[in-house]
Amino acid sequence: MNQLRQVPPSPEVTAYLVNEYQRNWKSAGFTYSQFLIARGYQNPAHNHPGMDDHVTGMPPAGAELIHTPRKPVTGELHVKVLLVDFSDMPGVLSKEHYEDLLFSRNTHTTGSMADYYDEVSRGLVQIQGEVHGWLRMPQTYSYYTNGNSGLTDKLNREYYPRDARKLAEDAVDAALAHGVSFPSQLDALDNGTITALFIVHAGRGAEKILPPLSGNHIWSHKWQMVKPKEVAPGLTAATYLMVPQEALLGVCAHELGHLAFQWDDFYDPNYDADGDHWDGNGMWDVMASGSYAGREMRPVHPAGLHKLQHGWIEGEKIHQSRSGLTLLPVTSADGKVVKIKGPGYTGKQYLLLENRIREKFDGELPGEGLLVWRIDEDYDQTKSAAPGMYLIQADGNEDLNDPNDRNSGDRGDPFPGSSSKTELLDHGRISTSFPGQPSGISLKNIAFDPETKEIRLDIIIEERT
């Protein structure tokens, strides 16, 4: 069964925790995950199908690794937003605030969620929605948080109905009691459930609060109700997204990635419980740390693999050598990603190339240039030595492999980048090869034009008999 993930703590909280671990706990022999559990940061999604993953209906059986969305999403995506508050935590911000943050077009100062997905999908997805509330809940805020951020405790024990799932169920009941309608177009995935149900709660997000106070607020997450609610004939509310009233664009874009676009988290899902802890895709992907870019108001684009899965970007497949290949930025109208299969690759292994520059929602990227992703769809993200998706970092520093260096991406990651790295061979400290035999793929003469922002390179693929 897939190991499932939580929204990561904010960068500020992460920095505090890393400092405390290194100063007081590491020398005592504690692993980072043991330290996090002791400080109240046990991963609430661990062993809970449907939480912060791609699951949108009943959890599937069997192992799932890099997940391929069951249905590409294009066209209108209808979002239902319910604002909920409590007798001990009343709502503060207006309904119009959320309409502007989520659904306005080209008017929000830093861009709305509709603007974000319009850009990253190249106009193929149009986010629309309605906001309802504030709706007063039958229980207090402290009832639902239960000292566990509304999720599970340090030992991964559940406390339903004293958790966020019951809050989601109560929110839907309150909406129905207030005459809120749930039309059939809310089901974008044709599975009989609302695809994008947002629940915005009064109170703060636990992921932005230091322990021990974080347990008194709800951790932003995507999960499934224990008792799904029928809201119309043939339509059920089962899966939901929950964020605090202070939520900014980054967490909303990230969680909608789970909810509607069926993406998993692309950072280490189990901390170092397996002896290996790393940053995953870091600041290069909205489904990793990139949701916090621009102080969480300008999240970066999804990595090229995610866009390719929904047909939001052209993917060119290359099986033979090519000289003088030109790649435009993925943020341009004609930008594309390149998928390369080599003679040394097996199964679902390949390289994915994309040109990323600092413009539009990618304006807060840590660097510019050619990103080279090594993909193996038969693996997940838990092991930095053999993950499902791995960014080959041009400078060879492998900063993404070290979660304690406060570096989730830098100018040395792309090619040529700050290290002026103009080639990538199938052997050496960094290479195009997976563990095992050489891939037979080399990238040479990699050049980035600072004026046109184009990448040019030669691709050499060995011919093997």
CSV table of C-alpha atoms in Angstrom, one decimal:
chain,number,residue,atom,x,y,z
A,1,MET,CA,0.0,0.0,0.0
A,2,ASN,CA,1.3,3.5,-0.8
A,3,GLN,CA,2.9,5.4,2.1
A,4,LEU,CA,1.0,8.6,2.3
A,5,ARG,CA,2.1,12.1,3.1
A,6,GLN,CA,1.3,15.3,5.0
A,7,VAL,CA,1.6,19.0,4.1
A,8,PRO,CA,5.2,19.9,5.2
A,9,PRO,CA,5.8,22.4,8.0
A,10,SER,CA,6.4,25.9,6.7
A,11,PRO,CA,10.0,26.9,5.9
A,12,GLU,CA,10.2,28.9,9.1
A,13,VAL,CA,9.0,26.1,11.3
A,14,THR,CA,11.3,23.6,9.4
A,15,ALA,CA,14.3,25.8,10.1
A,16,TYR,CA,13.5,26.0,13.8
A,17,LEU,CA,13.1,22.2,14.0
A,18,VAL,CA,16.3,21.5,12.1
A,19,ASN,CA,18.3,23.8,14.4
A,20,GLU,CA,16.8,22.2,17.5
A,21,TYR,CA,17.5,18.7,16.2
A,22,GLN,CA,21.1,19.4,15.3
A,23,ARG,CA,21.7,21.3,18.6
A,24,ASN,CA,20.1,18.9,21.1
A,25,TRP,CA,18.9,15.7,19.7
A,26,LYS,CA,21.2,14.4,16.9
A,27,SER,CA,24.2,13.9,19.3
A,28,ALA,CA,21.9,11.9,21.6
A,29,GLY,CA,21.4,9.3,18.8
A,30,PHE,CA,17.9,10.2,17.8
A,31,THR,CA,16.9,10.0,14.1
A,32,TYR,CA,15.2,13.1,12.6
A,33,SER,CA,11.9,11.2,12.4
A,34,GLN,CA,12.1,10.1,16.0
A,35,PHE,CA,12.8,13.8,17.0
A,36,LEU,CA,9.8,15.0,14.9
A,37,ILE,CA,7.5,12.4,16.6
A,38,ALA,CA,8.7,13.6,20.0
A,39,ARG,CA,8.0,17.2,19.1
A,40,GLY,CA,4.5,16.3,17.8
A,41,TYR,CA,5.1,16.1,14.1
A,42,GLN,CA,4.3,12.5,13.4
A,43,ASN,CA,3.2,12.2,9.8
A,44,PRO,CA,-0.6,12.1,10.1
A,45,ALA,CA,-0.9,10.6,6.6
A,46,HIS,CA,1.2,7.6,7.3
A,47,ASN,CA,-0.8,4.4,6.6
A,48,HIS,CA,-3.9,6.4,6.0
A,49,PRO,CA,-5.1,5.9,2.3
A,50,GLY,CA,-6.8,9.0,1.0
A,51,MET,CA,-4.8,11.6,3.0
A,52,ASP,CA,-2.5,13.9,1.0
A,53,ASP,CA,-2.3,11.5,-1.9
A,54,HIS,CA,-4.0,11.0,-5.3
A,55,VAL,CA,-6.9,8.8,-3.9
A,56,THR,CA,-10.2,10.4,-4.7
A,57,GLY,CA,-12.6,7.5,-4.2
A,58,MET,CA,-12.1,4.2,-2.3
A,59,PRO,CA,-8.4,3.5,-1.7
A,60,PRO,CA,-7.0,1.0,-4.2
A,61,ALA,CA,-5.5,-2.3,-3.3
A,62,GLY,CA,-2.0,-3.3,-3.9
A,63,ALA,CA,1.2,-1.3,-4.3
A,64,GLU,CA,1.2,2.0,-6.2
A,65,LEU,CA,4.4,3.9,-6.9
A,66,ILE,CA,4.6,7.0,-9.2
A,67,HIS,CA,0.9,7.5,-9.8
A,68,THR,CA,-0.6,8.1,-13.2
A,69,PRO,CA,-3.8,10.1,-12.9
A,70,ARG,CA,-6.8,7.9,-13.8
A,71,LYS,CA,-8.2,10.7,-15.9
A,72,PRO,CA,-6.5,13.7,-17.4
A,73,VAL,CA,-8.3,16.9,-16.3
A,74,THR,CA,-9.0,19.7,-18.8
A,75,GLY,CA,-11.9,22.1,-19.3
A,76,GLU,CA,-14.0,23.7,-16.5
A,77,LEU,CA,-13.2,22.5,-13.0
A,78,HIS,CA,-15.9,23.5,-10.5
A,79,VAL,CA,-14.9,24.0,-6.9
A,80,LYS,CA,-17.2,24.2,-3.9
A,81,VAL,CA,-15.9,26.2,-1.0
A,82,LEU,CA,-17.4,26.0,2.5
A,83,LEU,CA,-16.3,28.5,5.2
A,84,VAL,CA,-16.8,27.0,8.7
A,85,ASP,CA,-16.3,28.6,12.1
A,86,PHE,CA,-17.0,27.8,15.7
A,87,SER,CA,-18.3,29.2,18.9
A,88,ASP,CA,-14.8,29.4,20.3
A,89,MET,CA,-13.2,30.4,17.0
A,90,PRO,CA,-15.3,32.7,14.8
A,91,GLY,CA,-14.5,33.4,11.2
A,92,VAL,CA,-12.9,36.8,10.4
A,93,LEU,CA,-12.3,37.3,6.7
A,94,SER,CA,-15.1,38.0,4.2
A,95,LYS,CA,-16.6,35.6,1.6
A,96,GLU,CA,-15.3,38.1,-1.0
A,97,HIS,CA,-11.7,37.6,0.1
A,98,TYR,CA,-11.9,33.9,-0.9
A,99,GLU,CA,-13.7,34.6,-4.1
A,100,ASP,CA,-10.8,36.9,-5.0
A,101,LEU,CA,-8.0,34.5,-3.8
A,102,LEU,CA,-9.4,31.5,-5.6
A,103,PHE,CA,-11.5,32.5,-8.6
A,104,SER,CA,-10.7,36.0,-9.7
A,105,ARG,CA,-9.0,36.5,-13.1
A,106,ASN,CA,-6.1,38.8,-13.7
A,107,THR,CA,-7.2,41.1,-10.8
A,108,HIS,CA,-5.7,39.6,-7.7
A,109,THR,CA,-2.4,41.4,-6.8
A,110,THR,CA,-0.2,38.3,-6.8
A,111,GLY,CA,-2.5,36.0,-8.8
A,112,SER,CA,-5.4,33.7,-7.9
A,113,MET,CA,-5.7,30.0,-8.0
A,114,ALA,CA,-7.7,30.3,-11.2
A,115,ASP,CA,-4.8,32.4,-12.7
A,116,TYR,CA,-2.3,29.9,-11.5
A,117,TYR,CA,-3.9,26.8,-13.1
A,118,ASP,CA,-4.8,28.8,-16.3
A,119,GLU,CA,-1.1,29.5,-16.7
A,120,VAL,CA,0.4,26.1,-15.8
A,121,SER,CA,-2.2,24.3,-18.0
A,122,ARG,CA,-1.9,26.8,-20.8
A,123,GLY,CA,-5.5,27.6,-20.6
A,124,LEU,CA,-6.7,24.0,-20.7
A,125,VAL,CA,-8.1,24.2,-17.2
A,126,GLN,CA,-10.6,26.9,-16.1
A,127,ILE,CA,-11.1,27.0,-12.4
A,128,GLN,CA,-14.6,28.2,-11.3
A,129,GLY,CA,-16.4,28.0,-8.0
A,130,GLU,CA,-18.7,29.3,-5.3
A,131,VAL,CA,-18.0,30.3,-1.7
A,132,HIS,CA,-20.6,29.7,1.0
A,133,GLY,CA,-20.5,30.7,4.7
A,134,TRP,CA,-19.5,31.3,7.3
A,135,LEU,CA,-21.3,28.2,8.5
A,136,ARG,CA,-21.3,27.7,12.3
A,137,MET,CA,-20.3,24.1,13.3
A,138,PRO,CA,-22.2,22.1,16.0
A,139,GLN,CA,-19.0,21.5,18.0
A,140,THR,CA,-16.2,23.8,19.2
A,141,TYR,CA,-12.9,24.2,17.4
A,142,SER,CA,-11.1,22.5,20.3
A,143,TYR,CA,-13.4,19.5,19.9
A,144,TYR,CA,-12.2,18.9,16.3
A,145,THR,CA,-8.5,19.7,16.9
A,146,ASN,CA,-8.5,17.4,20.0
A,147,GLY,CA,-4.9,18.4,20.7
A,148,ASN,CA,-3.8,16.5,17.6
A,149,SER,CA,-4.2,19.1,14.9
A,150,GLY,CA,-7.5,17.4,13.9
A,151,LEU,CA,-5.6,14.3,12.6
A,152,THR,CA,-3.9,11.4,14.4
A,153,ASP,CA,-1.7,11.4,17.5
A,154,LYS,CA,2.1,10.7,17.8
A,155,LEU,CA,1.3,6.9,17.7
A,156,ASN,CA,-0.8,7.3,14.6
A,157,ARG,CA,-4.0,6.6,16.5
A,158,GLU,CA,-7.3,7.9,15.2
A,159,TYR,CA,-9.9,9.7,17.3
A,160,TYR,CA,-12.9,10.1,15.0
A,161,PRO,CA,-15.3,11.8,15.5
A,162,ARG,CA,-13.0,14.2,17.2
A,163,ASP,CA,-11.0,15.0,14.1
A,164,ALA,CA,-11.1,16.9,10.8
A,165,ARG,CA,-13.1,14.2,9.0
A,166,LYS,CA,-16.0,14.8,11.3
A,167,LEU,CA,-15.6,18.5,10.8
A,168,ALA,CA,-15.8,18.0,7.0
A,169,GLU,CA,-19.0,15.9,7.4
A,170,ASP,CA,-20.5,18.5,9.7
A,171,ALA,CA,-19.6,21.2,7.2
A,172,VAL,CA,-21.5,19.4,4.4
A,173,ASP,CA,-24.5,18.8,6.7
A,174,ALA,CA,-24.6,22.5,7.5
A,175,ALA,CA,-24.3,23.5,3.9
A,176,LEU,CA,-27.3,21.3,3.0
A,177,ALA,CA,-29.3,22.7,5.9
A,178,HIS,CA,-28.6,26.2,4.5
A,179,GLY,CA,-29.8,25.3,1.1
A,180,VAL,CA,-26.4,25.1,-0.7
A,181,SER,CA,-26.8,23.2,-4.0
A,182,PHE,CA,-24.3,20.6,-5.3
A,183,PRO,CA,-24.7,20.4,-9.1
A,184,SER,CA,-23.5,17.4,-11.1
A,185,GLN,CA,-20.7,19.3,-12.7
A,186,LEU,CA,-18.8,19.2,-9.4
A,187,ASP,CA,-17.8,15.6,-10.4
A,188,ALA,CA,-15.0,16.2,-12.9
A,189,LEU,CA,-13.5,12.7,-12.6
A,190,ASP,CA,-16.8,10.8,-13.3
A,191,ASN,CA,-16.6,8.8,-10.1
A,192,GLY,CA,-19.8,10.0,-8.4
A,193,THR,CA,-18.0,12.2,-5.9
A,194,ILE,CA,-17.3,15.9,-5.7
A,195,THR,CA,-13.9,16.4,-7.2
A,196,ALA,CA,-12.9,19.7,-5.5
A,197,LEU,CA,-14.5,20.3,-2.1
A,198,PHE,CA,-12.6,23.0,-0.2
A,199,ILE,CA,-13.3,23.5,3.5
A,200,VAL,CA,-11.8,26.7,5.0
A,201,HIS,CA,-11.8,26.7,8.8
A,202,ALA,CA,-11.5,29.6,11.2
A,203,GLY,CA,-8.2,29.3,13.1
A,204,ARG,CA,-4.6,28.9,12.0
A,205,GLY,CA,-2.8,26.2,10.1
A,206,ALA,CA,-0.9,23.9,12.4
A,207,GLU,CA,1.9,23.6,9.8
A,208,LYS,CA,2.9,27.2,10.5
A,209,ILE,CA,2.9,27.0,14.3
A,210,LEU,CA,5.7,25.7,16.6
A,211,PRO,CA,4.9,22.9,19.0
A,212,PRO,CA,3.2,22.5,21.4
A,213,LEU,CA,0.6,25.0,20.2
A,214,SER,CA,0.3,23.4,16.8
A,215,GLY,CA,-1.9,20.6,18.2
A,216,ASN,CA,-4.5,23.2,18.9
A,217,HIS,CA,-5.0,24.1,15.3
A,218,ILE,CA,-5.8,22.0,12.2
A,219,TRP,CA,-3.0,20.8,9.9
A,220,SER,CA,-3.8,21.6,6.2
A,221,HIS,CA,-4.5,18.4,4.5
A,222,LYS,CA,-6.6,16.4,2.0
A,223,TRP,CA,-8.4,13.4,3.4
A,224,GLN,CA,-11.6,11.2,3.1
A,225,MET,CA,-14.7,11.3,5.2
A,226,VAL,CA,-15.5,8.3,7.4
A,227,LYS,CA,-19.2,8.7,6.5
A,228,PRO,CA,-19.5,10.2,3.0
A,229,LYS,CA,-22.5,12.4,2.5
A,230,GLU,CA,-25.0,12.1,-0.4
A,231,VAL,CA,-25.5,15.7,-1.6
A,232,ALA,CA,-27.6,15.1,-4.7
A,233,PRO,CA,-28.8,12.0,-6.7
A,234,GLY,CA,-25.7,10.2,-7.9
A,235,LEU,CA,-23.3,12.7,-6.2
A,236,THR,CA,-21.5,12.2,-2.9
A,237,ALA,CA,-19.1,14.3,-0.8
A,238,ALA,CA,-16.3,11.9,0.2
A,239,THR,CA,-12.9,13.6,-0.3
A,240,TYR,CA,-12.1,17.1,0.8
A,241,LEU,CA,-9.4,19.6,1.2
A,242,MET,CA,-9.0,21.6,4.4
A,243,VAL,CA,-7.1,24.8,4.9
A,244,PRO,CA,-7.2,27.7,7.5
A,245,GLN,CA,-8.8,31.1,7.0
A,246,GLU,CA,-5.3,32.6,6.6
A,247,ALA,CA,-4.5,30.3,3.7
A,248,LEU,CA,-2.5,31.7,0.8
A,249,LEU,CA,-2.3,30.6,-2.8
A,250,GLY,CA,0.5,28.1,-2.3
A,251,VAL,CA,-1.3,25.7,0.0
A,252,CYS,CA,-4.5,25.9,-2.1
A,253,ALA,CA,-2.7,25.2,-5.4
A,254,HIS,CA,-0.7,22.3,-3.7
A,255,GLU,CA,-3.8,20.7,-2.2
A,256,LEU,CA,-5.9,21.0,-5.3
A,257,GLY,CA,-3.0,19.1,-7.0
A,258,HIS,CA,-3.9,16.2,-4.7
A,259,LEU,CA,-7.6,16.6,-4.9
A,260,ALA,CA,-8.4,17.3,-8.6
A,261,PHE,CA,-5.2,16.4,-10.5
A,262,GLN,CA,-4.5,13.3,-8.5
A,263,TRP,CA,-0.8,14.0,-7.8
A,264,ASP,CA,1.0,12.7,-4.8
A,265,ASP,CA,3.5,14.7,-2.8
A,266,PHE,CA,7.0,14.7,-4.4
A,267,TYR,CA,9.1,15.0,-1.2
A,268,ASP,CA,10.1,12.2,1.1
A,269,PRO,CA,6.9,10.8,2.5
A,270,ASN,CA,8.2,9.1,5.6
A,271,TYR,CA,11.0,11.4,6.8
A,272,ASP,CA,13.9,9.2,7.8
A,273,ALA,CA,11.9,6.2,9.2
A,274,ASP,CA,13.7,4.1,6.6
A,275,GLY,CA,17.1,5.6,7.4
A,276,ASP,CA,16.9,8.0,4.5
A,277,HIS,CA,15.5,11.5,4.5
A,278,TRP,CA,15.7,14.0,1.6
A,279,ASP,CA,13.9,17.0,0.0
A,280,GLY,CA,12.5,15.3,-3.1
A,281,ASN,CA,11.8,17.8,-5.9
A,282,GLY,CA,12.3,20.8,-3.6
A,283,MET,CA,11.6,24.3,-4.8
A,284,TRP,CA,11.3,23.1,-8.4
A,285,ASP,CA,7.8,21.6,-8.0
A,286,VAL,CA,4.5,22.9,-6.5
A,287,MET,CA,4.0,19.3,-5.2
A,288,ALA,CA,7.1,19.7,-3.0
A,289,SER,CA,8.6,22.9,-1.4
A,290,GLY,CA,7.6,25.0,-4.4
A,291,SER,CA,4.2,25.6,-2.9
A,292,TYR,CA,6.0,28.0,-0.5
A,293,ALA,CA,7.6,30.1,-3.2
A,294,GLY,CA,7.1,33.9,-3.0
A,295,ARG,CA,6.1,33.7,0.6
A,296,GLU,CA,3.4,31.2,-0.5
A,297,MET,CA,1.8,33.7,-2.8
A,298,ARG,CA,3.6,32.8,-6.0
A,299,PRO,CA,3.9,29.0,-6.1
A,300,VAL,CA,6.1,27.6,-8.9
A,301,HIS,CA,4.8,25.4,-11.7
A,302,PRO,CA,4.2,21.7,-11.3
A,303,ALA,CA,7.2,19.7,-12.6
A,304,GLY,CA,7.0,18.7,-16.3
A,305,LEU,CA,6.0,15.1,-15.5
A,306,HIS,CA,2.8,16.3,-13.8
A,307,LYS,CA,1.8,18.6,-16.7
A,308,LEU,CA,2.6,15.8,-19.2
A,309,GLN,CA,0.2,13.4,-17.4
A,310,HIS,CA,-2.7,15.8,-18.2
A,311,GLY,CA,-1.7,16.8,-21.7
A,312,TRP,CA,-1.0,20.4,-20.6
A,313,ILE,CA,2.3,20.4,-22.4
A,314,GLU,CA,3.7,18.7,-25.5
A,315,GLY,CA,6.1,15.9,-24.8
A,316,GLU,CA,8.6,14.9,-27.5
A,317,LYS,CA,10.0,11.4,-27.3
A,318,ILE,CA,13.6,10.9,-28.4
A,319,HIS,CA,15.1,7.4,-29.1
A,320,GLN,CA,18.0,8.4,-31.3
A,321,SER,CA,20.9,10.9,-31.2
A,322,ARG,CA,20.0,14.5,-31.9
A,323,SER,CA,22.3,17.4,-32.5
A,324,GLY,CA,21.3,21.0,-31.8
A,325,LEU,CA,18.1,20.4,-30.0
A,326,THR,CA,16.4,23.7,-28.9
A,327,LEU,CA,14.2,23.9,-25.9
A,328,LEU,CA,12.1,27.0,-25.2
A,329,PRO,CA,11.0,27.7,-21.6
A,330,VAL,CA,8.0,25.7,-20.5
A,331,THR,CA,6.4,29.0,-19.6
A,332,SER,CA,6.4,30.0,-23.3
A,333,ALA,CA,3.6,29.1,-25.7
A,334,ASP,CA,5.8,26.7,-27.6
A,335,GLY,CA,7.7,25.2,-24.7
A,336,LYS,CA,7.8,21.5,-24.4
A,337,VAL,CA,9.4,18.7,-22.4
A,338,VAL,CA,11.6,16.0,-23.9
A,339,LYS,CA,11.4,12.3,-22.9
A,340,ILE,CA,14.5,10.2,-23.6
A,341,LYS,CA,14.7,6.4,-23.6
A,342,GLY,CA,18.1,4.8,-23.6
A,343,PRO,CA,19.4,1.3,-24.3
A,344,GLY,CA,20.4,0.9,-20.7
A,345,TYR,CA,17.0,1.7,-19.3
A,346,THR,CA,14.4,-0.9,-18.4
A,347,GLY,CA,10.7,-0.9,-17.7
A,348,LYS,CA,9.4,2.6,-17.0
A,349,GLN,CA,12.7,4.4,-16.8
A,350,TYR,CA,13.5,7.5,-18.8
A,351,LEU,CA,14.9,11.0,-18.7
A,352,LEU,CA,12.7,14.1,-18.8
A,353,LEU,CA,14.1,17.5,-19.8
A,354,GLU,CA,12.5,20.9,-19.3
A,355,ASN,CA,13.7,24.5,-19.6
A,356,ARG,CA,12.7,26.5,-16.5
A,357,ILE,CA,13.3,30.3,-16.2
A,358,ARG,CA,12.2,32.9,-13.7
A,359,GLU,CA,9.1,34.3,-15.2
A,360,LYS,CA,5.3,34.4,-14.5
A,361,PHE,CA,4.5,32.0,-11.6
A,362,ASP,CA,8.0,30.5,-12.0
A,363,GLY,CA,9.4,33.9,-11.1
A,364,GLU,CA,10.6,32.7,-7.6
A,365,LEU,CA,12.5,29.7,-8.9
A,366,PRO,CA,15.9,29.2,-7.2
A,367,GLY,CA,17.7,29.2,-10.6
A,368,GLU,CA,17.3,29.0,-14.4
A,369,GLY,CA,18.3,26.5,-17.1
A,370,LEU,CA,17.8,22.9,-18.1
A,371,LEU,CA,16.3,20.5,-15.5
A,372,VAL,CA,17.2,16.9,-16.1
A,373,TRP,CA,14.8,14.5,-14.3
A,374,ARG,CA,15.5,10.8,-13.9
A,375,ILE,CA,12.2,9.0,-13.8
A,376,ASP,CA,11.5,5.4,-12.8
A,377,GLU,CA,7.7,4.9,-12.5
A,378,ASP,CA,8.3,1.6,-10.7
A,379,TYR,CA,9.7,3.4,-7.6
A,380,ASP,CA,8.3,5.9,-5.0
A,381,GLN,CA,9.9,8.9,-3.4
A,382,THR,CA,11.1,7.4,-0.1
A,383,LYS,CA,14.7,6.6,-1.1
A,384,SER,CA,17.0,9.3,-2.4
A,385,ALA,CA,19.3,6.7,-4.0
A,386,ALA,CA,16.5,5.2,-6.1
A,387,PRO,CA,13.4,7.5,-6.1
A,388,GLY,CA,10.7,7.5,-8.7
A,389,MET,CA,11.6,11.1,-9.7
A,390,TYR,CA,15.0,12.5,-9.2
A,391,LEU,CA,16.5,15.9,-10.2
A,392,ILE,CA,20.1,15.4,-11.4
A,393,GLN,CA,21.8,18.4,-9.9
A,394,ALA,CA,24.3,19.9,-12.2
A,395,ASP,CA,26.8,21.1,-9.6
A,396,GLY,CA,27.1,17.6,-8.1
A,397,ASN,CA,26.5,18.9,-4.5
A,398,GLU,CA,23.3,16.9,-4.2
A,399,ASP,CA,21.8,19.5,-1.8
A,400,LEU,CA,18.3,18.0,-2.3
A,401,ASN,CA,19.6,14.8,-0.8
A,402,ASP,CA,20.3,16.6,2.5
A,403,PRO,CA,17.2,17.8,4.4
A,404,ASN,CA,19.3,19.5,7.1
A,405,ASP,CA,21.1,22.0,4.9
A,406,ARG,CA,18.1,24.4,4.4
A,407,ASN,CA,18.7,24.1,0.7
A,408,SER,CA,15.6,22.9,-1.3
A,409,GLY,CA,17.1,24.1,-4.6
A,410,ASP,CA,19.6,26.6,-5.9
A,411,ARG,CA,21.3,28.0,-9.0
A,412,GLY,CA,23.6,25.0,-9.2
A,413,ASP,CA,20.8,22.5,-9.9
A,414,PRO,CA,20.0,23.4,-13.6
A,415,PHE,CA,22.4,23.0,-16.5
A,416,PRO,CA,24.7,24.9,-17.2
A,417,GLY,CA,23.7,26.7,-14.0
A,418,SER,CA,26.1,28.4,-11.6
A,419,SER,CA,28.6,25.5,-12.0
A,420,SER,CA,28.7,26.1,-15.8
A,421,LYS,CA,28.2,22.3,-16.3
A,422,THR,CA,27.8,21.8,-20.1
A,423,GLU,CA,27.6,18.0,-20.2
A,424,LEU,CA,26.1,15.0,-18.5
A,425,LEU,CA,27.4,11.6,-19.2
A,426,ASP,CA,26.2,8.1,-18.4
A,427,HIS,CA,29.0,7.6,-15.8
A,428,GLY,CA,30.6,9.6,-13.0
A,429,ARG,CA,29.4,11.3,-9.8
A,430,ILE,CA,26.3,12.6,-11.5
A,431,SER,CA,25.0,10.7,-14.6
A,432,THR,CA,22.0,9.8,-16.7
A,433,SER,CA,22.3,6.2,-15.4
A,434,PHE,CA,20.2,4.4,-12.8
A,435,PRO,CA,22.1,2.1,-10.4
A,436,GLY,CA,23.2,-0.8,-12.5
A,437,GLN,CA,24.3,-0.7,-16.1
A,438,PRO,CA,25.2,2.6,-17.9
A,439,SER,CA,22.2,4.3,-19.6
A,440,GLY,CA,23.9,4.9,-23.0
A,441,ILE,CA,22.7,8.5,-22.9
A,442,SER,CA,24.9,11.6,-22.9
A,443,LEU,CA,23.9,15.2,-23.0
A,444,LYS,CA,26.6,17.5,-24.4
A,445,ASN,CA,27.2,21.1,-25.4
A,446,ILE,CA,24.4,22.3,-23.1
A,447,ALA,CA,24.0,26.1,-23.5
A,448,PHE,CA,21.6,28.6,-22.1
A,449,ASP,CA,21.1,31.9,-24.0
A,450,PRO,CA,20.5,34.6,-21.4
A,451,GLU,CA,18.8,36.8,-24.0
A,452,THR,CA,16.4,34.4,-25.6
A,453,LYS,CA,16.3,32.0,-22.6
A,454,GLU,CA,16.6,29.1,-25.0
A,455,ILE,CA,18.5,25.9,-24.2
A,456,ARG,CA,20.5,24.1,-26.9
A,457,LEU,CA,22.1,20.8,-26.5
A,458,ASP,CA,23.3,17.6,-28.2
A,459,ILE,CA,21.8,14.2,-27.3
A,460,ILE,CA,24.0,11.2,-27.9
A,461,ILE,CA,22.3,7.8,-27.5
A,462,GLU,CA,24.5,4.7,-28.0
A,463,GLU,CA,23.4,2.1,-30.5
A,464,ARG,CA,23.6,-1.3,-28.9
A,465,THR,CA,22.9,-4.7,-30.4
